[in-house]
PDB file of C-alpha atoms in Angstrom:
ATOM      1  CA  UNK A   1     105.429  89.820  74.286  1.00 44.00           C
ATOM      2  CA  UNK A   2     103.064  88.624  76.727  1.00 43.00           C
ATOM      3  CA  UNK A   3     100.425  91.096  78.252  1.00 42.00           C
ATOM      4  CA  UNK A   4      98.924  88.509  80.664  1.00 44.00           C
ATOM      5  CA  UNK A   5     101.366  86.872  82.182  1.00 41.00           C
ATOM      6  CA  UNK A   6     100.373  83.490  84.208  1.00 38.00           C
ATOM      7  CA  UNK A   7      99.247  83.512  87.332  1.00 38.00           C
ATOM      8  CA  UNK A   8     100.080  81.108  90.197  1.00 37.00           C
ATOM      9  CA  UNK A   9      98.509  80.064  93.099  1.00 39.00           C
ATOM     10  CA  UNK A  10     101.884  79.125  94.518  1.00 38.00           C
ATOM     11  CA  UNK A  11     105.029  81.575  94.171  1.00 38.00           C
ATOM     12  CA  UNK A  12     108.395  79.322  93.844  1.00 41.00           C
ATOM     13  CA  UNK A  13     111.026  81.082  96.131  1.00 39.00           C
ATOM     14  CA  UNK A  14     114.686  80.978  95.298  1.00 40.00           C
ATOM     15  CA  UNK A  15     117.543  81.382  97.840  1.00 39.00           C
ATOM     16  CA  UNK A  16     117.882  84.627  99.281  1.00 39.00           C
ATOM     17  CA  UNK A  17     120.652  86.449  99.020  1.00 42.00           C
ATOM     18  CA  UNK A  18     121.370  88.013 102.317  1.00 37.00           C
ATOM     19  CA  UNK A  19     123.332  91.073 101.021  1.00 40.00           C
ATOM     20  CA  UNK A  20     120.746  92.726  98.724  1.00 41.00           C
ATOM     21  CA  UNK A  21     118.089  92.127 100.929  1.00 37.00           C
ATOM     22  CA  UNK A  22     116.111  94.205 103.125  1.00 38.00           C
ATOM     23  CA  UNK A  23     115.733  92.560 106.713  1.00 35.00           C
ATOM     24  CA  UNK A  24     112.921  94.807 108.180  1.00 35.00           C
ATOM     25  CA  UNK A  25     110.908  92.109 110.003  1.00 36.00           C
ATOM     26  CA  UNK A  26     112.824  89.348 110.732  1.00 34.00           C
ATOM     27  CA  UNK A  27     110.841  86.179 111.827  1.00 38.00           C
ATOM     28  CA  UNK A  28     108.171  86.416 109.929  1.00 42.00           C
ATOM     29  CA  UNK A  29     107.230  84.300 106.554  1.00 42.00           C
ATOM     30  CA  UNK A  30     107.680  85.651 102.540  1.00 44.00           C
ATOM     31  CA  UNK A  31     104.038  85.578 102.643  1.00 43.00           C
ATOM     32  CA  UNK A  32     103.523  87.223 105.573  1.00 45.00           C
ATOM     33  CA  UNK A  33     105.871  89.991 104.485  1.00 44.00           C
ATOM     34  CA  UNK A  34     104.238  90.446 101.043  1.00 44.00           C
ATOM     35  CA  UNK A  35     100.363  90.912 102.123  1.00 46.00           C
ATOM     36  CA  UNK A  36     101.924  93.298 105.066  1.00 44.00           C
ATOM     37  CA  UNK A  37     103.771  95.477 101.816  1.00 47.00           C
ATOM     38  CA  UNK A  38     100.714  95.664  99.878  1.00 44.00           C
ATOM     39  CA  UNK A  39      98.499  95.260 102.432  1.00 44.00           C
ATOM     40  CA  UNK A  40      99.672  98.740 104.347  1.00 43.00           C
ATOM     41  CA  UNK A  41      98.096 100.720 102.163  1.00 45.00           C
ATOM     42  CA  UNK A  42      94.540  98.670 102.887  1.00 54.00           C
ATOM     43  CA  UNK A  43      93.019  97.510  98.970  1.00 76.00           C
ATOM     44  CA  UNK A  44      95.228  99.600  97.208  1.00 88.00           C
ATOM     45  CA  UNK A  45      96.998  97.925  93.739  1.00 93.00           C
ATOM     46  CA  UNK A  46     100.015  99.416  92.362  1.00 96.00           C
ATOM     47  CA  UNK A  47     100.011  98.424  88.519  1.00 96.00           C
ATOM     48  CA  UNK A  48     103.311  97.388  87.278  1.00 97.00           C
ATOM     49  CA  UNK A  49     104.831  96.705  83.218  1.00 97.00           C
ATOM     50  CA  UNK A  50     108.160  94.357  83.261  1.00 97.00           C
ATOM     51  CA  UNK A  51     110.485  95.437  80.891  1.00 97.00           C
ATOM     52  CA  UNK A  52     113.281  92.761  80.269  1.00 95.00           C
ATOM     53  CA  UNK A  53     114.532  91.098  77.097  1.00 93.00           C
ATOM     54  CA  UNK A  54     115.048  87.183  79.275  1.00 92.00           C
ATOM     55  CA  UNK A  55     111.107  86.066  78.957  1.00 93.00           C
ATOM     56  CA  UNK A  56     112.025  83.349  81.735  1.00 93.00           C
ATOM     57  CA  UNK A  57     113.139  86.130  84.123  1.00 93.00           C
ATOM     58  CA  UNK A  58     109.780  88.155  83.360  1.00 94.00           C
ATOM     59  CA  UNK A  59     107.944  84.900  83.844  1.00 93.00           C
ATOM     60  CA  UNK A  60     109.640  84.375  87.294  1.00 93.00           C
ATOM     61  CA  UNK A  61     109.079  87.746  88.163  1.00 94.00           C
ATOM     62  CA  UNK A  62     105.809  87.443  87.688  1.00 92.00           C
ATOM     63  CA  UNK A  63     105.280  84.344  89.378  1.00 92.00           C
ATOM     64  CA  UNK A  64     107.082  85.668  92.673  1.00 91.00           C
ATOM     65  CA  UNK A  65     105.007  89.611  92.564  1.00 93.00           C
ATOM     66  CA  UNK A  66     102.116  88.825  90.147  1.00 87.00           C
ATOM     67  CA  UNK A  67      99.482  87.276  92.613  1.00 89.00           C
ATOM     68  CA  UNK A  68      97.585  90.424  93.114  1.00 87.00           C
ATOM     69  CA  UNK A  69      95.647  88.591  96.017  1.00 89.00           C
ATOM     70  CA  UNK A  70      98.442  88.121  97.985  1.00 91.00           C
ATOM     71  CA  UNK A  71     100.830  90.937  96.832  1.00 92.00           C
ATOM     72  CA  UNK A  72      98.819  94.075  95.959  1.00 94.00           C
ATOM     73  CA  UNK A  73     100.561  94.124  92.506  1.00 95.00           C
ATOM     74  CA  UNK A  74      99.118  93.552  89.157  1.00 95.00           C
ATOM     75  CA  UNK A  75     101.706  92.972  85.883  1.00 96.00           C
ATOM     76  CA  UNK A  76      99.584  95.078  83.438  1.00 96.00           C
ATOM     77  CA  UNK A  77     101.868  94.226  80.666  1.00 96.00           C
ATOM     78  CA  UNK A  78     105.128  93.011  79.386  1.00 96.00           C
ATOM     79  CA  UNK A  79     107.957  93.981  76.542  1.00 96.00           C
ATOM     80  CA  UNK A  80     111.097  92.882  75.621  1.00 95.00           C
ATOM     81  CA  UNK A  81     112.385  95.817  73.655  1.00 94.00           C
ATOM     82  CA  UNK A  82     112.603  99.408  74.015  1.00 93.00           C
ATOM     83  CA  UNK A  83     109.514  99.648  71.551  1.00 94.00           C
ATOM     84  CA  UNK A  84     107.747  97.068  72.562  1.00 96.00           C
ATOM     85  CA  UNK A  85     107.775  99.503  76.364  1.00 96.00           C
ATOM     86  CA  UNK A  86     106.972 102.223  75.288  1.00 96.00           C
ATOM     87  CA  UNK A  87     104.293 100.790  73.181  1.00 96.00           C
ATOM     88  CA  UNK A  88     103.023  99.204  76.392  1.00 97.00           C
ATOM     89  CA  UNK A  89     103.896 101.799  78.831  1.00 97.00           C
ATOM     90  CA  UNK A  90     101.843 103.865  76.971  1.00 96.00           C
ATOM     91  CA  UNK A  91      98.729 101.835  76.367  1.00 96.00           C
ATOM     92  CA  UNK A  92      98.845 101.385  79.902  1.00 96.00           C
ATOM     93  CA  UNK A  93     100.137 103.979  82.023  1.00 97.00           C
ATOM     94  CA  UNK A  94     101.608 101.465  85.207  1.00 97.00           C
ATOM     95  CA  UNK A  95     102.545 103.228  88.226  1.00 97.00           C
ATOM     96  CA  UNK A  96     105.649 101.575  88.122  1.00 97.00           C
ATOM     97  CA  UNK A  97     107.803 100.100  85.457  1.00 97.00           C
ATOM     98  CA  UNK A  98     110.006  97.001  86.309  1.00 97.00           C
ATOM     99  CA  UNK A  99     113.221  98.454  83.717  1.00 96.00           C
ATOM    100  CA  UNK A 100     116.159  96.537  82.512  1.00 94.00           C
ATOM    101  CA  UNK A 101     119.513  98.157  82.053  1.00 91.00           C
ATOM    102  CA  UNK A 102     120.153  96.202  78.849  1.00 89.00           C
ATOM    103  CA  UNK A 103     117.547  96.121  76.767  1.00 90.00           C
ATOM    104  CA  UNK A 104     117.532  95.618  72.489  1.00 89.00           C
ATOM    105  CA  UNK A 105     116.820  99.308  70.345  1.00 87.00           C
ATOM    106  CA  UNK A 106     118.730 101.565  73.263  1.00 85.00           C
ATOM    107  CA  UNK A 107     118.804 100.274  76.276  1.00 89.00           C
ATOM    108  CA  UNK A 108     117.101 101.493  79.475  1.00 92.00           C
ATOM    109  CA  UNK A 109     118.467 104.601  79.563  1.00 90.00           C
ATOM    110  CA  UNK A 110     116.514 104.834  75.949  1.00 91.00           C
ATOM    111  CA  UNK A 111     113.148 103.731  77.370  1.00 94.00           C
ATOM    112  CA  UNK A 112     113.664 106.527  79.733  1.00 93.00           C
ATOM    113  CA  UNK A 113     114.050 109.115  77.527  1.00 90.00           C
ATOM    114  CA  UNK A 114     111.253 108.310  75.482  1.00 92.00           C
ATOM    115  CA  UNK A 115     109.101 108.317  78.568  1.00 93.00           C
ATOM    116  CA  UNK A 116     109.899 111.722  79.678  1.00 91.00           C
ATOM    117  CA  UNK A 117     106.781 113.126  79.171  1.00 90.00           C
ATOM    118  CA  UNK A 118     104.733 110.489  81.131  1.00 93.00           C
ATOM    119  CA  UNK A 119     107.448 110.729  83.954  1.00 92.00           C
ATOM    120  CA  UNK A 120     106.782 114.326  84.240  1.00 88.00           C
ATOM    121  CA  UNK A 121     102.804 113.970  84.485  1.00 88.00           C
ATOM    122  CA  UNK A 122     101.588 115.706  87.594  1.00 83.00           C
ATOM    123  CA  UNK A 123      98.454 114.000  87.564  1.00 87.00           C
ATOM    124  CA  UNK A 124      99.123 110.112  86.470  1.00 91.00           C
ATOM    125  CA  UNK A 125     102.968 110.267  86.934  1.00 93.00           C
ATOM    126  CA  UNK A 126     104.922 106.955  85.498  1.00 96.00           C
ATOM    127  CA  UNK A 127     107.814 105.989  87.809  1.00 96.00           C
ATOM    128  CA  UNK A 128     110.854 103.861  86.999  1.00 97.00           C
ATOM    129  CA  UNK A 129     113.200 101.304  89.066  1.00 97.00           C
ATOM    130  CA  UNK A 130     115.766  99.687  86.998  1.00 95.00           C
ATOM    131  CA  UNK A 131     115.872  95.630  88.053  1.00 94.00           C
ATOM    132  CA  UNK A 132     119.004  94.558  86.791  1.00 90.00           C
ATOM    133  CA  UNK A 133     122.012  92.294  86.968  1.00 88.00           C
ATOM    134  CA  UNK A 134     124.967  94.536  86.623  1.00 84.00           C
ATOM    135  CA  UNK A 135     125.622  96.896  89.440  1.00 80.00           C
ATOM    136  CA  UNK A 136     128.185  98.737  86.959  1.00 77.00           C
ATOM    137  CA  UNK A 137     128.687 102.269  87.927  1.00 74.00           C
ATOM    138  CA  UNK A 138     128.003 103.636  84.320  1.00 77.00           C
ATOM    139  CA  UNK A 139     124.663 102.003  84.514  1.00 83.00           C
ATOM    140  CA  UNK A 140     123.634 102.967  87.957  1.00 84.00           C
ATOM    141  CA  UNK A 141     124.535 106.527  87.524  1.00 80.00           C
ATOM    142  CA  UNK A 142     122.611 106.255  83.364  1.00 82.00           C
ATOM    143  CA  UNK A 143     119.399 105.418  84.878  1.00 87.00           C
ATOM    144  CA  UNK A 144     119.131 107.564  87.752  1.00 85.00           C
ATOM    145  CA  UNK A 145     119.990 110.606  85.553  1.00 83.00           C
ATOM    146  CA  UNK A 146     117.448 109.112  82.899  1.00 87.00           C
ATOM    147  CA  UNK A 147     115.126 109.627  85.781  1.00 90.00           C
ATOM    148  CA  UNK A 148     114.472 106.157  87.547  1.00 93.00           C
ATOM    149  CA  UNK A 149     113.905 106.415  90.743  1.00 91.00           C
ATOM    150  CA  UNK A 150     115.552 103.361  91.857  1.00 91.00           C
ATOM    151  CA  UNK A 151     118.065 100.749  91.082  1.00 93.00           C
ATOM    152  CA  UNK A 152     117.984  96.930  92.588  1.00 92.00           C
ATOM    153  CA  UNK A 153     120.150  94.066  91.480  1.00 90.00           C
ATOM    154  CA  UNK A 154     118.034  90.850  90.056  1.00 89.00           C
ATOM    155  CA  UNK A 155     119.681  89.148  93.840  1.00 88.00           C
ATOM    156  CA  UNK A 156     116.759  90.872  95.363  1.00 90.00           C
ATOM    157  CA  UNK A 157     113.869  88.814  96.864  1.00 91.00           C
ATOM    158  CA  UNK A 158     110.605  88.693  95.944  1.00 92.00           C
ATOM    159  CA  UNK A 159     109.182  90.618  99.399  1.00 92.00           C
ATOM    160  CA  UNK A 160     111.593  93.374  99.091  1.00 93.00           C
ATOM    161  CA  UNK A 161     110.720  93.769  95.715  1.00 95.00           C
ATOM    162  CA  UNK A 162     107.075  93.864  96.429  1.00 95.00           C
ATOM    163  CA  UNK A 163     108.468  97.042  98.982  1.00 94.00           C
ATOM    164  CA  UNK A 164     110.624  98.719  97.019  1.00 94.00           C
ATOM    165  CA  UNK A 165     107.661  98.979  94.038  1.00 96.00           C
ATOM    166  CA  UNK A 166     105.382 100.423  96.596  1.00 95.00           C
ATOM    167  CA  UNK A 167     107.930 102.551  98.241  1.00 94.00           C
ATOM    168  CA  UNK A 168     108.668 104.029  94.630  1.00 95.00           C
ATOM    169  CA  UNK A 169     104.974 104.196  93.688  1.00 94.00           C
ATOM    170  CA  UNK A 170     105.153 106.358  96.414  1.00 92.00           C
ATOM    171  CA  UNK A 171     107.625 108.841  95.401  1.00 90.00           C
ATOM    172  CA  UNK A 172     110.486 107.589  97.525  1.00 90.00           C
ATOM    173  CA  UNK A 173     114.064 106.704  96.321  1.00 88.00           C
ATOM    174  CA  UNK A 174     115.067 102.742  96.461  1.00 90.00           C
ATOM    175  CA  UNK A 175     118.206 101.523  95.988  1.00 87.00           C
ATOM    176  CA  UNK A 176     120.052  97.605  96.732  1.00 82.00           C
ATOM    177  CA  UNK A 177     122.072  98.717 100.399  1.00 71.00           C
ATOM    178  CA  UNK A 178     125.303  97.571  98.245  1.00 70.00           C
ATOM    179  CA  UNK A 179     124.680 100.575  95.652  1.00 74.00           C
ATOM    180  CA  UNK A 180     122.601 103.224  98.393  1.00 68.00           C
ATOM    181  CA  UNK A 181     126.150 104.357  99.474  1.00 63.00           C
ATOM    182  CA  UNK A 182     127.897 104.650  96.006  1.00 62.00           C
ATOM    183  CA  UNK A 183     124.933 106.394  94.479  1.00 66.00           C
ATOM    184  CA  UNK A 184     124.924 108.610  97.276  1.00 65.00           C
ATOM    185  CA  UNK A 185     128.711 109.618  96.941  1.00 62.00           C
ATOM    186  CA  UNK A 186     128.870 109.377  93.474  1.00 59.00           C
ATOM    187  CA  UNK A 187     126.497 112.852  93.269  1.00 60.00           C
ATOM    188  CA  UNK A 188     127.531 114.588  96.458  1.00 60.00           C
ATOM    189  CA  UNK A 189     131.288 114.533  95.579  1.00 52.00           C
ATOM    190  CA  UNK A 190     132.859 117.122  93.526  1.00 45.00           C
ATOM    191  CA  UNK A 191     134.457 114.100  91.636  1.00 50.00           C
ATOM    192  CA  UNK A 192     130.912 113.011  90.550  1.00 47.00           C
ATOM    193  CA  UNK A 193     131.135 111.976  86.906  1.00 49.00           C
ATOM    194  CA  UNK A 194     130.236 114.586  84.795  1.00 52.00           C
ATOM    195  CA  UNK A 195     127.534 114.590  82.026  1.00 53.00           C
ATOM    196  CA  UNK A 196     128.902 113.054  78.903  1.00 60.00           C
ATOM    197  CA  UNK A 197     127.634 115.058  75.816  1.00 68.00           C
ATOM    198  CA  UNK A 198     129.317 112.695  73.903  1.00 73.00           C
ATOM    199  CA  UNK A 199     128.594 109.991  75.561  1.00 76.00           C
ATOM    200  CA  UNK A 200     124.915 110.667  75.911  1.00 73.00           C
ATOM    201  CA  UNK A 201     124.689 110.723  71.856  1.00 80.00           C
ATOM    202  CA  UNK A 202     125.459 106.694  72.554  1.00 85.00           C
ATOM    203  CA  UNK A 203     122.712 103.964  72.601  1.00 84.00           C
ATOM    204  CA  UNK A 204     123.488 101.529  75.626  1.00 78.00           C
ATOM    205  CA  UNK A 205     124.505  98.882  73.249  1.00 85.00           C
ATOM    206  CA  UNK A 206     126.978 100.995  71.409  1.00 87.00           C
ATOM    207  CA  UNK A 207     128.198 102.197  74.744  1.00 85.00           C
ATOM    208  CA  UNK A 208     128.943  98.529  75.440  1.00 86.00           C
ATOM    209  CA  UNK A 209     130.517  97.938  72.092  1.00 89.00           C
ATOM    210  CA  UNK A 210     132.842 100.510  72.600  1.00 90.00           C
ATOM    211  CA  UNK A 211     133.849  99.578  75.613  1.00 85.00           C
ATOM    212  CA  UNK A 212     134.940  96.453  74.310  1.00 87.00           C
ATOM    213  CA  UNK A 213     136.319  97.497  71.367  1.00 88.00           C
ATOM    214  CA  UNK A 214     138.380 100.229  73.586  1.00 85.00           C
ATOM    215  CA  UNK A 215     139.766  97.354  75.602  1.00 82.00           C
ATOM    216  CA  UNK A 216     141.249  95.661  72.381  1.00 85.00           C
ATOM    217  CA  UNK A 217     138.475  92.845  71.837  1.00 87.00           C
ATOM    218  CA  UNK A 218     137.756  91.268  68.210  1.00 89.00           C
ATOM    219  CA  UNK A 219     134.838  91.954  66.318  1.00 92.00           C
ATOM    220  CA  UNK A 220     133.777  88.325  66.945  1.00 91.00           C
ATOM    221  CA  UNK A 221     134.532  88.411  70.503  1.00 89.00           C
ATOM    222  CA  UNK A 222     132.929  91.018  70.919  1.00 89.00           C
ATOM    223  CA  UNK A 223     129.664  89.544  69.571  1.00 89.00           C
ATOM    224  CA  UNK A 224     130.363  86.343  71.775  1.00 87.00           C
ATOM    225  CA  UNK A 225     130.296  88.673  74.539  1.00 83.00           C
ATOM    226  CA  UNK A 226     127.188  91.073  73.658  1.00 86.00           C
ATOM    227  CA  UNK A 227     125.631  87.833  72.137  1.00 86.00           C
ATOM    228  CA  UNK A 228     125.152  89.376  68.778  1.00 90.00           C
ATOM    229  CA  UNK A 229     126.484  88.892  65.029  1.00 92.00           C
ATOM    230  CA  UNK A 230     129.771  90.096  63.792  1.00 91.00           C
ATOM    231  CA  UNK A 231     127.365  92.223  61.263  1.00 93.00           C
ATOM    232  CA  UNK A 232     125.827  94.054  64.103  1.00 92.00           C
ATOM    233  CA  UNK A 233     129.153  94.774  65.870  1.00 92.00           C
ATOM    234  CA  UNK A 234     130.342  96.243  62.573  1.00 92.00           C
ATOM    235  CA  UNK A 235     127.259  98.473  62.407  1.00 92.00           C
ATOM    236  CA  UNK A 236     127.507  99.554  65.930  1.00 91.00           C
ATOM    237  CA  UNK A 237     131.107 100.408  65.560  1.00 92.00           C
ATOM    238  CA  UNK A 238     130.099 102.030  62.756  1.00 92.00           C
ATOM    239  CA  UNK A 239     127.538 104.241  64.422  1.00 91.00           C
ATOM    240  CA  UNK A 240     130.225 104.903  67.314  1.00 91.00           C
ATOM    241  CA  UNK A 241     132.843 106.284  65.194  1.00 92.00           C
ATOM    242  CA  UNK A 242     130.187 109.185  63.044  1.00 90.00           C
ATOM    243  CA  UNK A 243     128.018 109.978  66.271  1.00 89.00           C
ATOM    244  CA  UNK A 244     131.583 110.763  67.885  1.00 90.00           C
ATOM    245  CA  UNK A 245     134.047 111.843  64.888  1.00 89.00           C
ATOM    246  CA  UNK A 246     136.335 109.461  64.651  1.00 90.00           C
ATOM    247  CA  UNK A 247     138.168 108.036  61.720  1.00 89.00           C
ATOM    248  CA  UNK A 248     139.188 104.814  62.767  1.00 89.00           C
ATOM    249  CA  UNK A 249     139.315 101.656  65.509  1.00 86.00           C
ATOM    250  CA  UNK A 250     143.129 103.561  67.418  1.00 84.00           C
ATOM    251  CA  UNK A 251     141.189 107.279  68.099  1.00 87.00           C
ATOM    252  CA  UNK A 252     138.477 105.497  69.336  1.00 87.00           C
ATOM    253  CA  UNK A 253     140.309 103.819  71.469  1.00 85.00           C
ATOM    254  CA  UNK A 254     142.355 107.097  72.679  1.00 84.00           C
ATOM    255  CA  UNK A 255     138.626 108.307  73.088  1.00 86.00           C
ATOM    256  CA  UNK A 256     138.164 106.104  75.381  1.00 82.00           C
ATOM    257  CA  UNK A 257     140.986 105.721  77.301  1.00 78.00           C
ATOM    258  CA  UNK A 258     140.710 109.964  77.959  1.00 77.00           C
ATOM    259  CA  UNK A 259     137.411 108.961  79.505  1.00 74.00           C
ATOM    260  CA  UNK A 260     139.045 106.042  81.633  1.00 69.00           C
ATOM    261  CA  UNK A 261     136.114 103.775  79.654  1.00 69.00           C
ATOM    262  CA  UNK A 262     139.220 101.094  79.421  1.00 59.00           C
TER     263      UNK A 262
END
């Protein structure tokens, strides 16, 4: 884990993916965009901790946000882990944390929990928004009830990024305009998924194990997918089966088909 992550004079910009991103002021430059988003709220500096297990992502990330001069942002720290962020979250108390869905020890939704306390601080209150790559309905709707306060997809550009941190420093709600509407529906409905007891007793990785397992994938495959060792998929299957009650590979499987998990 890095705590002082390099700083550029020069952000590298990737393609932008037209989709996921927020066109508020057309016609004007990435630069110009990013000094306006920090830059509204005069010399202020939101402080932010990246939380993601891919080092090169947190190094591009901080790259494209981390030029404090430019966009009002300082990365205050880094992890990798779900104790490695809380260990940092804690030494530093960010405004914002940058959080991963998938993350090694639990997952986001496990970094969350753990942070419950400094979430609910009146005074110096620590606010979440999940940066991820899946846009998977279980993972969305995890998060937000962990208590992030926003969820964009890793398509988003580095200026709307820059905005959504402030936006959520601020209190407000930020989602990718693909997942606004879905997040939306999914908790106004009367068909919005219920909480999981069960479900909740599951880390994020063993949630993803048994997902795969459910759908009739082999221990190895699974571990080619999850990119982990057969050993681990035993022990998470393991885990699984005594957090839920299960005897065996078939009930969990009827388990999770009764859920639709499959």
């Amino acid at each position: 884990m890095s705590s002082d992550g390099a700083r550029q004079g020069q952000t590298p910009r990737g393609e932008t993916d037209r989709g996921e991103a927020e066109q508020t002021d057309v016609g004007r430059s990435d630069a110009e965009r990013s000094e306006t988003a920090g830059g509204a709220a005069g010399e202020r500096t939101v402080r932010v901790v990246l939380v993601d297990d891919h080092r090169m992502f947190r190094t591009g990330v901080q790259a494209e946000i981390g030029v404090t001069e430019r966009t009002r942002v300082e990365v205050v720290g880094e992890a990798a882990d779900v104790d490695q962020a809380i260990t940092v979250i804690t030494a530093t108390r960010p405004e914002v944390v940058l959080l991963d869905v998938h993350l090694p020890g639990g997952g986001g939704v496990e970094v969350l929990r753990r942070s419950a306390t400094m979430m609910a601080d009146a005074d110096r209150p620590v606010r979440f928004l999940a940066l991820s790559v899946s846009d998977a309905a279980e993972d969305v709707i995890g998060v937000i009830r962990g208590g992030a306060r926003g969820y964009v997809t890793k398509t988003i550009t580095g200026t709307d990024l820059v905005n959504a941190i402030f936006r959520v420093a601020d209190g407000d709600a930020v989602f990718s305009p693909r997942l606004a509407g879905f997040v939306l529906d999914a908790f106004a409905s009367s068909d919005a998924p219920p909480i999981d007891e069960d479900m909740d007793r599951l880390t994020q990785r063993e949630r993803e194990v048994l997902r795969l397992i459910a759908r009739g994938y082999a221990y190895k495959e699974v571990g080619k997918q999850l990119f982990i060792s057969v050993k681990t998929v035993e022990s998470h299957v393991s885990a699984v089966l005594r957090k839920l009650q299960l005897s065996n590979r078939h009930e969990l499987t009827r388990w999770a088909a009764a859920r639709r998990l499959v």
